[in-house]
Amino acid sequence: MSPTESAITLTVNGARRTVRVSPSTTLLEMVRTRLELTGSKECCAEGECGACTMILDGEPVNSCLVLAVETDGSEVTTIEGIGGAGMTPLQESFLTAGAIQCGFCIPGMVVAATALLERIPRPTESEVREGLSGNLCRCGGYSRISAAVMAVAGGNAAT
Amino acid sequence: MTGAGLGLSTPRVGGTDRVTGAQRFAADIAIEDVLHIALVHLDCGHAAIEEIHTSAATGIEGVVRVFTAEDFPNPVPRFGPRFADRPVIATGETKYHGEPLAAVVAVSKEAAADGAAAVRVEYKELPGVYSIDDALDPDSPLVMDPGLRTGDDPLADSNVRQRWDWGWGDVDSTEAELVIDEIYTFPMVTHFSIEPHTFAAAPEGGGVTVWSSIQHPYFLQGTLASLLDLPISKVRVHAPDPGGGFGGKGFPKYEPLVAMIALELGRPVRLVLTLEETFQAVRRTNARLQLRTGFARDGRLVFIDAIEDFMMGAYADIAPRVISKSSYFAAGPYKVESVRAVVRGLMSHTTPSTAFRGFGAPQMTWAIESQMDAAARALTIDPVEIRLLNLAGPGEEIVPGDRPADGDWRQALNIAAERVGWGEPLLPGHGRGISVGLKASATAGASYCILRILHDGSVSLIAGTSDMGQGARTILSQLVSENLGVPMERVTLVMGDTAVVPFDYSTSASRSTVFMGSAVVDACQKAIAELRGKTAVQHKVSVEDVVFTPGQISIDGAVYTLPEVLNDVFGAVPGEIIVTGSQRGEGDANHPLGGPASFYEVSCTASEVWVDFETGDFELVKHITVADVGKAINPQHVEMQDEGAAVMGLGHTLMEHLILDEHGRIVNLGALDYRIPTFKDMPATMESVLVENGDGPGPGGAKGSGEGGLLATSPAIAAALSQATGVVIKDLPLTPERVWEAMHGGDEGHEQ
Ligand code: FES
Ligand code: FES
């Protein structure tokens, strides 16, 4: 351990983890390299694309902008923590709606949409578009992604 | 899940891993003991490198070594898909903003980045060629060392890398009632795959193993083998499914650098570009198209007289092909009596341009279709009518002597018109536009695959296509499932490893469904023949008596499932059926493009806009794309691709352009300042319609698809704007400022 590193303890996907991080390590980098959870992606590294979206203490964040040391004592959910062993109805909905092309943006989209549905269980389509507008998809799957979210909004999946 | 008949929208193969985060992209693959590379570049476009001071960097804890041109053979090896003009690392000078001149290798990403920041470069900024006008100015510096040109190149003393003269008929003696003479420009735009380009390499087995987010792993394998003087078999390329490619990940970029560093250090190394570095690594060829187009009174297109300049960048990459292939189809999908096109591919001190979805056709389409609309207005002919009049009908030629029209393009146009509500009354501030785009597909090329029917009747298909979002795994699995009658979930695709997967020319030109798809069908047929032959021997009947229908074999009324047959023919010692499939396009050495296109990808776009006259801002009310695909193996996948292409087209039409300053620097470098479409930019209604007449060369009559949706975006939207506002804009993107200025009497906005 280099002298500048410090140990933090946080809950990631329900499990308590203690990790040593340097002051400049981002939450994204820590999760990807130290915890070896590579589902969260890095693209812009400046908070503009949403590929790295995680849920931090109940709020969606761009984890590339969060310093790992700031997450001491926090609760973090990454894409790996969504759906546990199976898939959530939202994830199933992405599949059936044809919302997945290359898939690189998709973990961030799923996490952001999960957080959105927790905040607004019955969103309008424009609330979905607004709520996910920080997530870029260069494959251009936007209309299918919002359809996938709308299909499960407010428990629509059951009907 | 079973049933994968052609035309069924089975869910994405690999979708589950993508939606759960389990999918491993190039940067997610763990490589033991890997070192990290950070690149050093200068803050200007063109500069002479005087001295590189690396001691401060090597002094940083964790930095292993700093590589500069001096660490490579002299002269520094060069490579490129058309000409070997790109050095592995900048030597003597940098030719574009972002060209790497040093590579810092360290034990962590952080140390590598710190090391890169500590490298001090003494350099002298030199005058640069940063625009088409600069490139054509005889007083500008030469971008390319004339000594690198081969033969006696009359263009060696200019920045014209290559010139093409296309044409037929006699333009000067062709009579026209109306001549439209205008200049159109198409901006520099960047691919912006959400997955940044990622490369890694490690020495292995007397050769090298490379990981890359590349689309064409075999091309990379060949490039590395020749640069490193290794047998092809000693170069192994792992090409995990790319996180978006769009052409930008087609040809090698920094893999040779990374491979040479790994071999020199004897250790694995990895380089993940920042998004900013990807902007500096790849872009679309910007263009200025001067078209003089002649029309008869009835709207018939009679001649095109064009001067077309494309700015390729510092190294040629594949741009000469982009330019020649698109400009060769001088009139797009239309019949025209005579053509004279002077086309120049220009060198500049900018990021090398490369393949980008549409491969030059969006640039050409922007000009041609804008001219069709100008003629329609001048002759007061309906824009749909003038197009119907000029479109080549099935079997009619668009370039004399070349492959004729292979689809009913008028049908596609009529559908687009109908879906957008063409001719229906418009609300105030609204306008509609419609356009057609044509892109020629692959000419030559080959695809091979290996198909194994394992002894339980499940299938392993080993095929070298890259699944970068288009869903190749799904389509190829469906073809196996359909032909052999094996359920989708019992078919596994093996891709992305040149050590085990046979050669595939490229994943580009929308060629995979046609080329690899045909190879897979070929393999299936061979497997069936082998199964029948073996069964005949086993049952002591003649082969003709063994009847194969998908999933089963029957002999004289007795029916056996595939697992039963395999069990039967191999007995107690398990075995498997192993066959290869192939599809080759040999091309034609005498053809200007190396062969006629194997099919045309034609797409129509119709758009309705609403313009806010106060601000110049406008909204897309309706956006329709119609793709002539021959046969959609998986309609949902085709629609996804087509919609995605349309959204990408909205990018270069509405907002995207890389801006250079006078030092050749990209000003809007990064996601903050370079905007691409988001959820908020989506049209209120967007539809993708497929025309399926089974008239393509692929399985089931399929043609390639997935690029078409962006070919005609710009002219359709621009025409809609013109109808709403009365102004005509000839430069992209159609930003609100540009629209506002045009409406308020700026430079643009008036037809001659
Ligand atoms: S990588 Fe975090 S927002 Fe882009
Ligand atoms: S699916 Fe490719 S970036 Fe969204």
Short mmCIF file of C-alpha atoms in Angstrom, two decimals, chain B residues 11 39 63 117 187 204 237 269 287 310 367 492-493 509 563 572 624 634 641 682 684 698 709 716:
data_model
loop_
_atom_site.label_atom_id
_atom_site.label_comp_id
_atom_site.label_asym_id
_atom_site.label_seq_id
_atom_site.Cartn_x
_atom_site.Cartn_y
_atom_site.Cartn_z
CA PRO B 11 -34.27 -11.79 -29.22
CA LEU B 39 0.17 8.64 -24.86
CA VAL B 63 6.85 4.37 -14.67
CA ALA B 117 2.17 14.73 -18.16
CA PRO B 187 -18.66 18.68 -41.72
CA GLU B 204 3.15 -15.31 -26.76
CA VAL B 237 -5.91 -11.27 -32.35
CA VAL B 269 0.65 -3.80 -22.04
CA ALA B 287 -16.27 17.38 -48.01
CA PHE B 310 -12.73 15.46 -49.63
CA ALA B 367 -25.36 17.33 -52.45
CA THR B 492 -23.31 -21.40 -30.05
CA LEU B 493 -21.32 -18.81 -31.93
CA ALA B 509 -20.09 -2.42 -45.89
CA PRO B 563 -29.20 -36.60 -32.02
CA ALA B 572 -20.12 -45.97 -29.13
CA ILE B 624 -39.61 8.01 -41.40
CA ASN B 634 -34.70 -10.65 -38.14
CA GLN B 641 -30.18 -0.78 -36.88
CA MET B 682 -35.65 12.19 -30.61
CA ALA B 684 -41.85 12.90 -31.69
CA GLY B 698 -27.94 -13.11 -49.47
CA GLY B 709 -31.00 5.05 -42.27
CA ALA B 716 -34.72 15.32 -46.07
#
